[in-house]
XYZ file of C-alpha atoms in Angstrom:
667
model
C -16.308 0.891 -34.060
C -16.891 1.216 -37.470
C -20.044 -1.278 -38.441
C -19.112 -0.257 -41.645
C -16.149 -2.206 -41.439
C -17.120 -4.369 -39.548
C -20.342 -6.264 -41.455
C -20.569 -9.305 -43.277
C -17.644 -12.042 -42.645
C -15.021 -9.413 -41.201
C -18.034 -7.878 -37.778
C -18.592 -12.605 -37.851
C -13.696 -12.697 -36.744
C -14.285 -9.363 -35.104
C -17.291 -10.448 -33.184
C -15.628 -13.699 -31.044
C -13.082 -10.882 -29.952
C -15.319 -8.506 -29.135
C -16.819 -11.045 -27.193
C -14.469 -11.310 -24.606
C -14.250 -7.827 -23.641
C -18.061 -7.165 -22.114
C -17.006 -7.225 -18.932
C -14.264 -5.718 -19.362
C -15.566 -2.071 -21.124
C -19.191 -2.237 -20.240
C -18.922 -3.119 -15.726
C -15.865 -1.245 -14.206
C -15.154 -4.330 -12.001
C -12.982 -6.664 -13.349
C -13.092 -9.543 -15.482
C -10.998 -12.766 -14.666
C -10.614 -15.191 -16.770
C -7.358 -17.784 -18.337
C -4.385 -16.392 -19.655
C -3.920 -17.198 -23.697
C -0.122 -18.252 -24.286
C -0.346 -19.838 -27.723
C 0.137 -17.804 -30.228
C 3.965 -18.234 -32.382
C 6.534 -14.844 -31.931
C 5.718 -12.218 -33.289
C 8.147 -10.467 -35.762
C 8.674 -7.416 -33.293
C 8.343 -3.932 -34.418
C 9.853 -2.901 -37.060
C 13.648 -1.817 -36.067
C 12.882 -1.392 -32.537
C 14.508 1.601 -31.726
C 15.589 2.792 -28.271
C 12.110 2.908 -26.545
C 11.156 3.934 -23.377
C 11.311 1.421 -20.917
C 9.451 0.735 -16.902
C 11.767 -1.659 -14.638
C 10.132 -4.693 -14.179
C 8.243 -4.140 -10.621
C 10.025 -6.178 -7.769
C 8.055 -9.080 -6.780
C 6.815 -8.308 -3.512
C 9.481 -7.743 -1.405
C 9.146 -7.008 2.378
C 6.616 -5.046 2.720
C 6.214 -1.769 4.315
C 5.639 -1.287 7.446
C 1.747 -1.073 7.718
C -0.313 2.505 8.439
C -1.016 2.636 11.830
C -4.778 1.136 12.578
C -8.279 3.647 11.545
C -9.522 4.362 15.061
C -13.407 4.132 15.380
C -15.052 5.404 12.641
C -17.723 8.208 14.017
C -21.153 8.858 13.393
C -22.029 9.927 9.884
C -23.248 13.582 10.181
C -27.365 13.534 9.345
C -28.462 14.907 6.559
C -28.241 14.498 2.569
C -24.732 17.037 0.842
C -26.373 19.808 -1.333
C -26.131 18.907 -4.308
C -22.935 20.224 -7.002
C -23.840 21.820 -10.223
C -23.493 19.461 -13.045
C -20.857 20.194 -15.571
C -21.948 22.650 -17.818
C -20.540 20.641 -21.149
C -19.909 23.335 -24.482
C -21.848 22.674 -27.119
C -22.249 19.525 -29.741
C -17.970 20.140 -31.428
C -18.252 21.412 -34.527
C -17.000 18.942 -38.247
C -13.027 19.153 -38.151
C -12.202 21.046 -40.762
C -10.739 19.279 -43.353
C -7.534 19.872 -44.070
C -4.325 19.682 -41.647
C -5.726 21.206 -38.162
C -2.139 22.929 -36.067
C -2.916 21.906 -32.739
C -3.051 23.573 -29.531
C 1.058 24.161 -28.154
C 1.754 21.208 -25.776
C 1.161 21.962 -21.880
C 3.631 20.663 -19.977
C 1.981 17.644 -18.456
C -0.272 15.896 -16.766
C -1.433 19.379 -14.110
C -4.042 20.880 -13.664
C -3.840 23.460 -17.676
C -1.104 25.617 -16.980
C -0.057 28.057 -19.793
C 1.083 26.101 -22.994
C 4.638 26.622 -23.798
C 7.497 24.211 -25.509
C 8.891 23.526 -22.928
C 8.337 21.175 -19.971
C 7.207 23.323 -16.520
C 10.496 22.800 -13.996
C 9.441 20.844 -11.194
C 8.297 22.168 -7.305
C 9.531 25.016 -5.268
C 11.692 23.588 -2.461
C 7.844 22.999 -0.756
C 8.011 24.748 2.991
C 7.805 22.846 6.136
C 5.904 22.082 8.256
C 4.602 24.441 11.342
C 1.771 24.315 13.081
C -0.417 26.426 11.910
C -0.262 24.116 8.523
C 0.719 20.194 8.887
C 1.036 19.058 6.462
C 3.116 22.502 5.101
C 6.359 20.452 3.169
C 4.329 16.964 2.920
C 5.697 14.813 -0.574
C 4.126 11.501 0.478
C 0.472 10.319 -0.144
C -1.402 7.977 1.446
C -3.858 6.502 0.180
C -6.651 3.670 1.415
C -7.912 1.513 -1.131
C -10.670 -1.228 -0.905
C -8.188 -3.036 -3.615
C -4.607 -3.151 -4.434
C -4.986 -5.126 -8.550
C -3.154 -8.232 -8.401
C -1.810 -7.516 -12.437
C -0.983 -5.275 -13.801
C -2.208 -6.045 -17.647
C -5.283 -4.938 -18.862
C -5.369 -7.666 -22.313
C -4.763 -9.782 -19.493
C -6.645 -11.678 -15.783
C -6.469 -7.470 -14.513
C -9.517 -6.720 -16.808
C -10.088 -3.158 -16.376
C -11.353 -2.357 -12.018
C -10.710 0.512 -10.546
C -7.754 -0.231 -8.229
C -6.182 -0.359 -12.070
C -7.250 2.287 -13.763
C -5.989 4.011 -10.399
C -2.451 2.907 -11.491
C -2.961 3.155 -15.380
C -3.117 6.735 -14.589
C 0.208 7.625 -12.907
C 2.166 4.821 -14.505
C 1.228 4.821 -18.025
C 0.690 8.053 -20.677
C -1.238 8.579 -23.374
C -0.691 10.459 -27.071
C -2.554 11.988 -25.433
C -6.236 13.779 -23.304
C -9.197 15.612 -21.987
C -8.641 19.032 -21.673
C -9.154 20.725 -18.867
C -13.605 22.628 -18.670
C -12.339 24.612 -14.924
C -11.462 23.566 -11.673
C -14.703 23.611 -9.458
C -14.596 22.870 -5.834
C -10.426 21.219 -6.473
C -11.603 19.787 -9.649
C -10.591 20.075 -12.797
C -12.871 19.168 -15.707
C -12.919 17.368 -17.683
C -14.024 18.738 -21.259
C -15.345 15.658 -22.757
C -17.592 17.120 -26.021
C -14.034 18.987 -27.507
C -12.708 18.538 -30.987
C -9.779 16.836 -31.542
C -7.676 19.653 -31.858
C -9.097 20.817 -28.353
C -7.212 17.244 -26.664
C -4.157 18.137 -24.597
C -0.904 17.102 -25.861
C 0.840 14.576 -23.754
C 3.034 11.720 -25.744
C 1.813 13.548 -28.577
C 3.269 16.718 -28.638
C 1.057 17.463 -31.751
C -1.007 16.410 -34.248
C -1.980 17.235 -38.062
C -5.811 15.996 -39.716
C -5.974 14.904 -42.909
C -8.356 12.949 -44.141
C -8.674 9.942 -42.146
C -5.006 10.576 -41.838
C -3.578 11.362 -39.374
C 0.215 12.792 -38.251
C 1.111 12.995 -34.825
C 4.328 14.501 -33.338
C 6.531 12.854 -30.261
C 7.358 14.593 -27.663
C 11.266 13.851 -27.099
C 13.829 12.987 -24.333
C 10.581 11.084 -22.612
C 12.620 8.064 -20.201
C 10.466 5.474 -18.750
C 11.935 4.400 -15.218
C 13.949 2.109 -17.015
C 16.352 3.899 -18.779
C 15.218 3.834 -21.934
C 13.547 6.503 -24.290
C 10.608 7.187 -26.071
C 9.885 7.239 -29.696
C 8.046 5.909 -32.284
C 8.873 2.002 -32.030
C 6.708 2.159 -28.376
C 3.559 3.031 -31.176
C 4.649 0.228 -33.181
C 3.981 -1.755 -30.421
C 1.578 -0.926 -28.289
C -0.596 -1.265 -31.265
C 0.908 -4.095 -32.385
C 0.154 -5.974 -29.683
C -3.329 -5.163 -29.459
C -3.394 -6.209 -33.223
C -2.482 -10.037 -30.904
C -5.292 -9.517 -29.423
C -3.499 -12.745 -27.677
C -4.806 -11.560 -23.955
C -7.218 -13.061 -22.621
C -8.926 -10.406 -23.256
C -8.310 -7.723 -26.149
C -9.356 -4.828 -24.595
C -6.494 -3.092 -27.322
C -7.810 -4.470 -30.407
C -11.228 -3.365 -29.438
C -10.223 -0.219 -28.690
C -8.821 0.179 -32.883
C -11.439 -0.896 -33.743
C -13.756 1.431 -32.646
C -11.860 4.351 -33.419
C -11.720 3.354 -37.536
C -8.357 1.522 -37.604
C -7.948 -1.931 -37.315
C -10.487 -4.234 -39.051
C -9.232 -8.344 -37.611
C -6.856 -9.206 -34.944
C -3.993 -11.913 -36.544
C -1.474 -10.672 -38.693
C 0.993 -7.327 -38.361
C 0.723 -3.977 -38.966
C 0.748 -2.579 -43.193
C -0.553 0.470 -42.940
C -2.704 1.094 -40.397
C 0.579 2.479 -37.848
C 3.382 4.145 -39.446
C 6.610 4.901 -38.467
C 7.817 7.914 -39.991
C 10.692 9.130 -38.127
C 11.843 8.212 -34.188
C 9.122 10.760 -33.856
C 7.125 10.902 -35.998
C 3.547 8.150 -36.443
C 1.459 8.488 -38.623
C -2.778 6.463 -38.440
C -5.079 5.524 -40.867
C -8.462 4.995 -40.040
C -11.044 3.368 -42.125
C -13.054 5.602 -42.693
C -14.147 8.672 -40.420
C -15.322 8.897 -37.268
C -15.980 10.658 -34.135
C -14.167 8.781 -31.854
C -10.610 8.324 -32.857
C -9.154 10.745 -30.416
C -10.510 10.070 -27.412
C -10.105 5.997 -27.388
C -6.481 7.163 -27.297
C -7.204 7.623 -24.178
C -8.159 5.360 -22.561
C -5.089 3.334 -20.935
C -4.571 0.026 -23.385
C -3.711 1.867 -26.368
C -1.238 3.978 -24.478
C 2.145 4.180 -25.532
C 4.501 0.358 -23.649
C 8.192 0.465 -23.962
C 9.134 -1.777 -26.159
C 12.079 -2.748 -24.912
C 10.833 -3.116 -21.735
C 8.158 -5.793 -22.523
C 10.405 -7.439 -25.863
C 13.470 -8.736 -23.145
C 10.509 -10.211 -20.398
C 9.010 -12.181 -23.835
C 9.180 -15.359 -23.869
C 8.766 -18.195 -26.804
C 5.502 -18.982 -24.646
C 4.859 -15.410 -24.060
C 6.017 -13.145 -27.653
C 3.385 -9.923 -26.209
C 4.901 -10.517 -21.981
C 2.089 -11.278 -21.452
C 2.449 -13.012 -17.998
C 5.368 -10.206 -17.006
C 2.841 -7.538 -17.604
C 0.333 -9.964 -14.833
C 2.957 -11.288 -12.366
C 6.481 -8.870 -12.575
C 6.054 -4.800 -14.150
C 4.978 -3.064 -17.358
C 6.980 -0.617 -19.567
C 5.450 2.525 -19.545
C 5.842 6.447 -20.016
C 4.277 7.427 -16.442
C 5.636 10.527 -13.902
C 5.234 7.195 -11.336
C 7.399 3.710 -11.321
C 6.458 1.303 -9.574
C 8.866 0.513 -6.419
C 7.204 -1.755 -4.157
C 4.212 -3.772 -4.478
C 3.762 -6.330 -2.154
C 0.700 -7.897 -3.954
C -2.595 -7.431 -3.117
C -1.196 -5.799 0.204
C 0.273 -2.231 -0.721
C 1.519 -0.667 -3.577
C 4.679 2.175 -3.724
C 5.042 3.973 -6.120
C 8.015 7.250 -6.653
C 7.813 9.275 -9.537
C 10.047 9.232 -12.266
C 12.854 11.678 -11.678
C 13.371 11.332 -16.154
C 10.340 12.109 -16.239
C 8.643 15.085 -18.970
C 7.142 16.923 -15.860
C 7.356 16.691 -12.183
C 4.134 15.561 -9.937
C 3.049 19.017 -8.053
C 3.460 18.113 -4.538
C 2.933 13.682 -4.222
C 6.922 12.577 -4.436
C 5.796 9.228 -3.211
C 1.427 7.423 -3.068
C 1.401 3.974 -0.539
C -1.605 2.530 -1.786
C -2.973 0.981 0.786
C -5.464 -1.830 1.271
C -8.096 -1.300 3.637
C -11.298 -3.352 2.029
C -13.065 -1.858 5.208
C -15.112 1.234 4.786
C -15.586 2.265 8.447
C -12.070 1.936 9.152
C -10.887 3.799 5.879
C -13.002 6.441 6.535
C -11.645 6.019 9.887
C -7.881 6.224 9.515
C -8.333 9.173 6.953
C -10.581 11.643 9.629
C -7.839 10.567 12.025
C -4.254 11.945 10.043
C -2.833 8.356 9.311
C -4.299 8.554 6.017
C -4.267 11.287 3.604
C -6.656 9.870 0.474
C -9.550 7.396 0.896
C -11.852 6.287 -2.187
C -15.100 3.643 -3.568
C -17.166 5.447 -1.110
C -20.097 4.847 -1.489
C -23.964 7.615 -0.764
C -23.947 6.850 2.963
C -20.058 7.927 3.193
C -20.783 11.014 1.667
C -22.974 11.294 4.119
C -20.413 10.290 7.135
C -17.827 13.067 5.564
C -19.529 15.915 3.904
C -19.613 18.189 6.349
C -15.904 17.012 7.966
C -14.510 20.030 8.783
C -10.932 17.756 8.748
C -11.779 15.818 4.561
C -12.713 17.346 1.306
C -15.338 15.422 0.090
C -14.408 16.139 -3.808
C -17.830 15.572 -7.193
C -17.819 14.194 -10.656
C -19.523 13.424 -13.116
C -18.332 11.448 -15.562
C -19.781 8.259 -17.081
C -21.850 6.977 -13.962
C -24.946 6.580 -13.388
C -28.334 3.968 -11.903
C -31.339 2.432 -14.315
C -33.142 -0.669 -14.830
C -32.369 -2.968 -18.177
C -35.546 -5.035 -19.836
C -34.570 -8.116 -20.324
C -36.522 -8.815 -23.956
C -36.478 -11.958 -24.183
C -38.734 -12.219 -21.332
C -42.845 -11.829 -20.540
C -44.455 -9.529 -19.783
C -41.212 -7.575 -21.784
C -41.624 -9.402 -24.872
C -45.158 -8.457 -25.767
C -47.832 -6.231 -27.447
C -48.310 -4.241 -23.550
C -44.266 -4.515 -23.141
C -44.238 -1.247 -23.514
C -46.867 -0.066 -21.371
C -45.952 -2.344 -18.625
C -42.718 -0.460 -19.017
C -43.716 3.171 -18.694
C -46.001 2.280 -16.190
C -42.346 0.939 -14.006
C -41.601 4.737 -14.961
C -44.393 6.578 -13.554
C -43.948 4.361 -10.177
C -40.270 5.530 -10.281
C -39.298 7.154 -6.813
C -36.732 9.439 -8.550
C -36.821 12.417 -5.313
C -36.517 9.976 -2.371
C -33.859 8.036 -4.463
C -31.882 11.637 -4.690
C -32.333 12.732 -2.328
C -32.439 9.308 0.667
C -30.583 6.860 -1.409
C -28.178 9.005 -2.599
C -27.951 11.762 -0.037
C -29.001 14.623 -1.935
C -25.951 15.006 -4.557
C -27.209 12.274 -7.908
C -28.827 14.051 -10.798
C -31.838 12.750 -12.284
C -31.429 10.725 -15.828
C -33.165 12.711 -18.509
C -31.233 10.960 -21.037
C -30.095 7.152 -21.833
C -26.261 8.397 -21.771
C -24.592 10.619 -19.133
C -25.352 13.919 -19.799
C -21.960 13.900 -19.934
C -20.989 12.586 -23.260
C -21.071 14.192 -26.353
C -23.774 14.097 -28.439
C -26.794 13.988 -25.404
C -29.994 14.479 -25.903
C -32.080 14.756 -23.207
C -35.467 13.075 -24.084
C -37.321 11.916 -21.866
C -36.981 15.823 -19.569
C -40.145 16.836 -18.251
C -41.507 13.122 -19.105
C -41.528 11.105 -16.187
C -42.403 12.469 -12.361
C -43.105 9.970 -9.327
C -47.406 9.487 -10.626
C -48.876 6.035 -8.314
C -52.423 6.865 -10.718
C -51.695 7.092 -13.662
C -49.157 4.171 -13.058
C -52.260 2.118 -12.405
C -54.374 4.069 -14.787
C -52.048 2.572 -17.361
C -51.946 -0.904 -16.558
C -55.103 -0.771 -16.994
C -55.224 0.487 -20.078
C -52.746 -2.436 -20.662
C -54.878 -5.084 -19.150
C -53.689 -5.729 -16.017
C -56.347 -4.087 -13.564
C -54.564 -3.030 -10.517
C -51.478 -4.906 -11.510
C -54.124 -8.529 -10.896
C -52.442 -10.711 -13.542
C -48.465 -9.417 -13.793
C -48.435 -12.387 -11.252
C -48.212 -15.292 -13.768
C -44.672 -13.445 -15.091
C -43.132 -13.395 -11.949
C -39.804 -14.226 -13.693
C -39.762 -12.323 -16.333
C -40.005 -9.054 -12.764
C -37.548 -10.426 -10.966
C -34.628 -7.769 -10.962
C -31.189 -8.427 -10.256
C -28.391 -6.421 -8.621
C -24.601 -7.094 -7.371
C -24.789 -8.269 -4.190
C -21.508 -7.205 -2.632
C -22.767 -3.380 -3.139
C -26.424 -3.879 -0.372
C -25.363 -1.463 1.096
C -25.828 0.912 -1.328
C -27.892 -0.785 -3.973
C -30.383 -2.830 -1.536
C -32.128 0.061 0.324
C -32.500 1.812 -3.364
C -33.879 -1.469 -4.561
C -36.553 -1.503 -0.898
C -37.237 1.526 -1.800
C -38.476 1.053 -5.479
C -39.918 -2.529 -5.049
C -42.607 -0.511 -2.877
C -43.186 2.277 -4.550
C -44.041 -0.286 -7.374
C -46.081 -2.845 -5.173
C -47.658 0.131 -4.491
C -48.745 0.964 -8.380
C -50.513 -2.734 -8.744
C -45.878 -4.352 -9.850
C -44.756 -7.014 -8.180
C -41.145 -7.154 -8.348
C -38.648 -10.036 -6.689
C -35.018 -8.850 -5.287
C -31.886 -10.942 -6.193
C -29.038 -9.883 -5.310
C -26.225 -11.798 -6.626
C -22.147 -11.661 -6.884
C -20.064 -9.383 -8.946
C -18.900 -12.898 -11.204
C -21.382 -14.375 -11.768
C -23.453 -10.955 -12.152
C -21.463 -10.223 -15.000
C -21.184 -13.105 -16.554
C -25.062 -13.570 -17.118
C -25.823 -9.633 -17.693
C -22.905 -9.806 -20.683
C -22.837 -12.832 -21.266
C -24.767 -15.407 -20.903
C -27.713 -12.041 -20.918
C -30.580 -13.979 -18.692
C -31.569 -11.665 -16.018
C -34.934 -10.426 -16.726
C -34.653 -6.894 -15.054
C -30.591 -5.392 -14.169
C -30.599 -2.409 -11.293
C -27.147 -0.918 -13.200
C -25.368 1.661 -11.107
C -22.063 1.073 -11.799
C -21.420 0.511 -15.689
C -19.785 3.387 -17.719
C -18.209 3.615 -21.049
C -14.872 4.733 -20.706
C -15.326 7.593 -24.134
C -18.035 9.249 -22.675
C -19.943 9.420 -26.383
C -23.911 8.398 -27.432
C -22.021 6.121 -29.992
C -19.685 4.684 -28.383
C -22.100 4.401 -25.034
C -24.343 3.211 -28.114
C -22.345 0.252 -29.400
C -21.269 -0.976 -25.159
C -25.507 -1.432 -24.571
C -28.171 -1.104 -27.327
C -27.064 -1.843 -30.815
C -27.902 -5.721 -31.387
C -25.688 -8.061 -30.411
C -26.106 -9.594 -33.943
C -24.175 -6.297 -35.244
C -22.399 -5.970 -31.880
C -23.031 -4.301 -29.011
C -20.383 -5.437 -25.856
C -23.554 -5.260 -23.412
C -26.971 -6.151 -24.536
C -27.636 -7.750 -21.300
C -31.282 -7.059 -22.437
C -31.984 -8.507 -25.916
C -33.900 -5.822 -26.909
C -33.676 -4.932 -31.904
C -34.415 -2.538 -33.103
C -33.111 -2.911 -36.512
C -33.661 1.014 -37.160
C -31.434 2.135 -34.636
C -28.385 -0.424 -35.825
C -28.776 1.151 -39.296
C -28.064 4.429 -37.988
C -25.545 3.285 -34.904
C -23.801 1.756 -38.035
C -24.591 5.294 -40.367
C -23.208 7.348 -36.808
C -20.037 5.132 -36.244
C -18.584 6.567 -39.530
C -19.980 10.661 -39.654
C -18.733 13.396 -38.459
C -19.809 16.629 -37.277
C -23.517 17.728 -37.618
C -24.626 14.795 -40.046
C -23.394 13.302 -36.414
C -25.205 14.849 -34.423
C -28.292 14.080 -36.340
C -27.918 10.719 -36.211
C -27.168 10.589 -32.263
C -30.306 13.282 -31.345
C -32.747 9.763 -34.207
C -31.321 7.242 -31.681
C -31.990 8.743 -29.028
C -35.672 9.904 -29.646
C -35.265 6.172 -30.198
C -34.607 4.705 -27.373
C -37.236 7.260 -25.779
C -40.117 5.954 -27.364
C -38.871 1.926 -26.917
C -37.428 2.065 -23.775
C -35.256 -0.558 -23.426
C -33.334 0.992 -20.184
C -35.576 3.581 -17.010
C -33.173 6.315 -16.286
C -33.481 7.134 -12.645
C -29.623 9.313 -11.175
C -26.492 10.440 -12.567
C -24.726 9.852 -9.661
C -20.886 11.700 -9.704
C -17.619 9.936 -9.066
C -16.566 10.538 -5.502
C -12.942 10.888 -3.229
C -12.237 12.514 0.027
C -9.091 13.632 0.693
C -8.068 14.675 3.913
C -8.289 18.590 4.178
C -6.051 21.287 3.429
C -4.922 18.617 -0.066
C -6.717 19.431 -3.342
C -6.450 18.800 -6.513
C -8.007 16.128 -8.307
C -8.015 15.789 -13.002
C -11.405 13.835 -13.528
C -11.940 11.627 -16.040
C -14.467 9.608 -16.975
C -13.526 6.722 -15.052
C -12.212 7.055 -11.547
C -8.795 6.637 -11.412
C -7.114 9.574 -9.715
C -3.627 11.217 -11.235
C -1.870 11.971 -8.619
C 0.559 14.625 -10.613
C -2.472 16.569 -9.855
C -3.060 16.446 -6.933
C -1.059 19.516 -4.624
C -1.489 21.652 -0.860
C -4.053 24.312 -1.381
């Protein structure tokens, strides 16, 4: 967010909007709430030319026959998995050239990066028929088992931004641009999160130029939605005006527009912020330069919508079609179309025959809800399913040695740490930082990574994930498990052997999500045992997801929080700081620890409107303050993981855990 433009009255107006976004952007699980239906009919985008649309997904039609029931799952394979090497990120991008830079020639579409070509690549050749030696040959339908099927399609509404919705958006909606691929490693297309703006991968925008704070995007032609509408500049205008209206339950689009220094307040239609030059050219004007703008264009809520389809489903009470998106469908421009939707149970996607770049292998994808992970694993192992998601470290241990499974990892924005709440003692005491440091020395890092994460996690040596732009390992080599040193620090703080800490029992409660107890309870018991050995008594408090979301980010009344599933959708130090570390007064979305540091806030405000070497230097200073003050105690970086049936590969990684089916293929 451009803090320099949000202070004062404008900042207070936007704070109301940002507050509604807390659970949505800071957490991977969805926030739920009522739909806002008020607001007058807006003036639509200037004379929408035939803009693409996606057909409304049919209402719950008769669902297809369910996939065969899974067999009884085999016993988990013992032993930790060999940790994959972290993605080698390139150096911090240099300051962008002051004049417009010609971007690379457009890649043909969301696929493993082929050589750039001006014309879309043709669809894949007819696959060979199956044979005893290759039973998957010729397979064009994918069966994906997930723990949930999204109940709606509106990221501005009741859906929030859960993983099921993010996977769906990644396949039915197309961004203007996307993260470029750094390399392919063991079947995973690893993104380059530290790329400069010139190097982003063209998607609906074929090319772009930057002139100071003015960006000009040249849109891809002949992109047709499932409804048969052509993609034009009017669809981009409509999407940004819908974001600025901020009339949904969650105003995520508006938040991203503010983060990108484009919009400052809600309510009015666009003026000079986003302008149509012609049917295939858009101009976007920033208030200030910052390093976040290209990245926010990748996030689902700012992916262009089919204005014709959306306006056709608007009503006087719902001028921006939130109800339609929540209940029926979403007009958009992706490689797949929704053909069946049995809400809460199953969804079928089929390749968009008019899409500018055809999926590599799978023309049809059936997503089936199977909440029980053991059943998902058994179906994959038996061959009844082709792909399963939402894997815990325990599940990874079960699958890692299975010769019939491809287990794929990607380090994106997942991490595990303890956030301390400075509204509670002992954290707000003069010796609070010493007690936090004692905990840091008492944490059993190696045992957690080896036993709780099956050896696939990495030590977390900073306050943002290592894939982030501007990441600095400020804790490298500082903390190792040293119980005696932890005891000495406590004694120096006036609590020998922990005596006296019992009076702060309220502030020594550790809260975590109850629904993730299979993963988190063993980890927390290991932590509690190690802290008790050092003389630090903590109490474990599992609570339901909905309560956790509300209390952690809204009420901010949890004394200690174990966080292991919160992700920043833009891997960037400034963006993560806005989510978790900037003071709430100055715009943080989920500073559940009520940590306030005026110097940090000022550095953030400068970094949010800086670029190049100046931005890097500011981010370095911000992370040094975090290392000194310890508002959170980093533990581990854990990878996102999915499992395919042997013979299938091609996972395009991303900041969230969504899965792009168009890149998947047979080996």
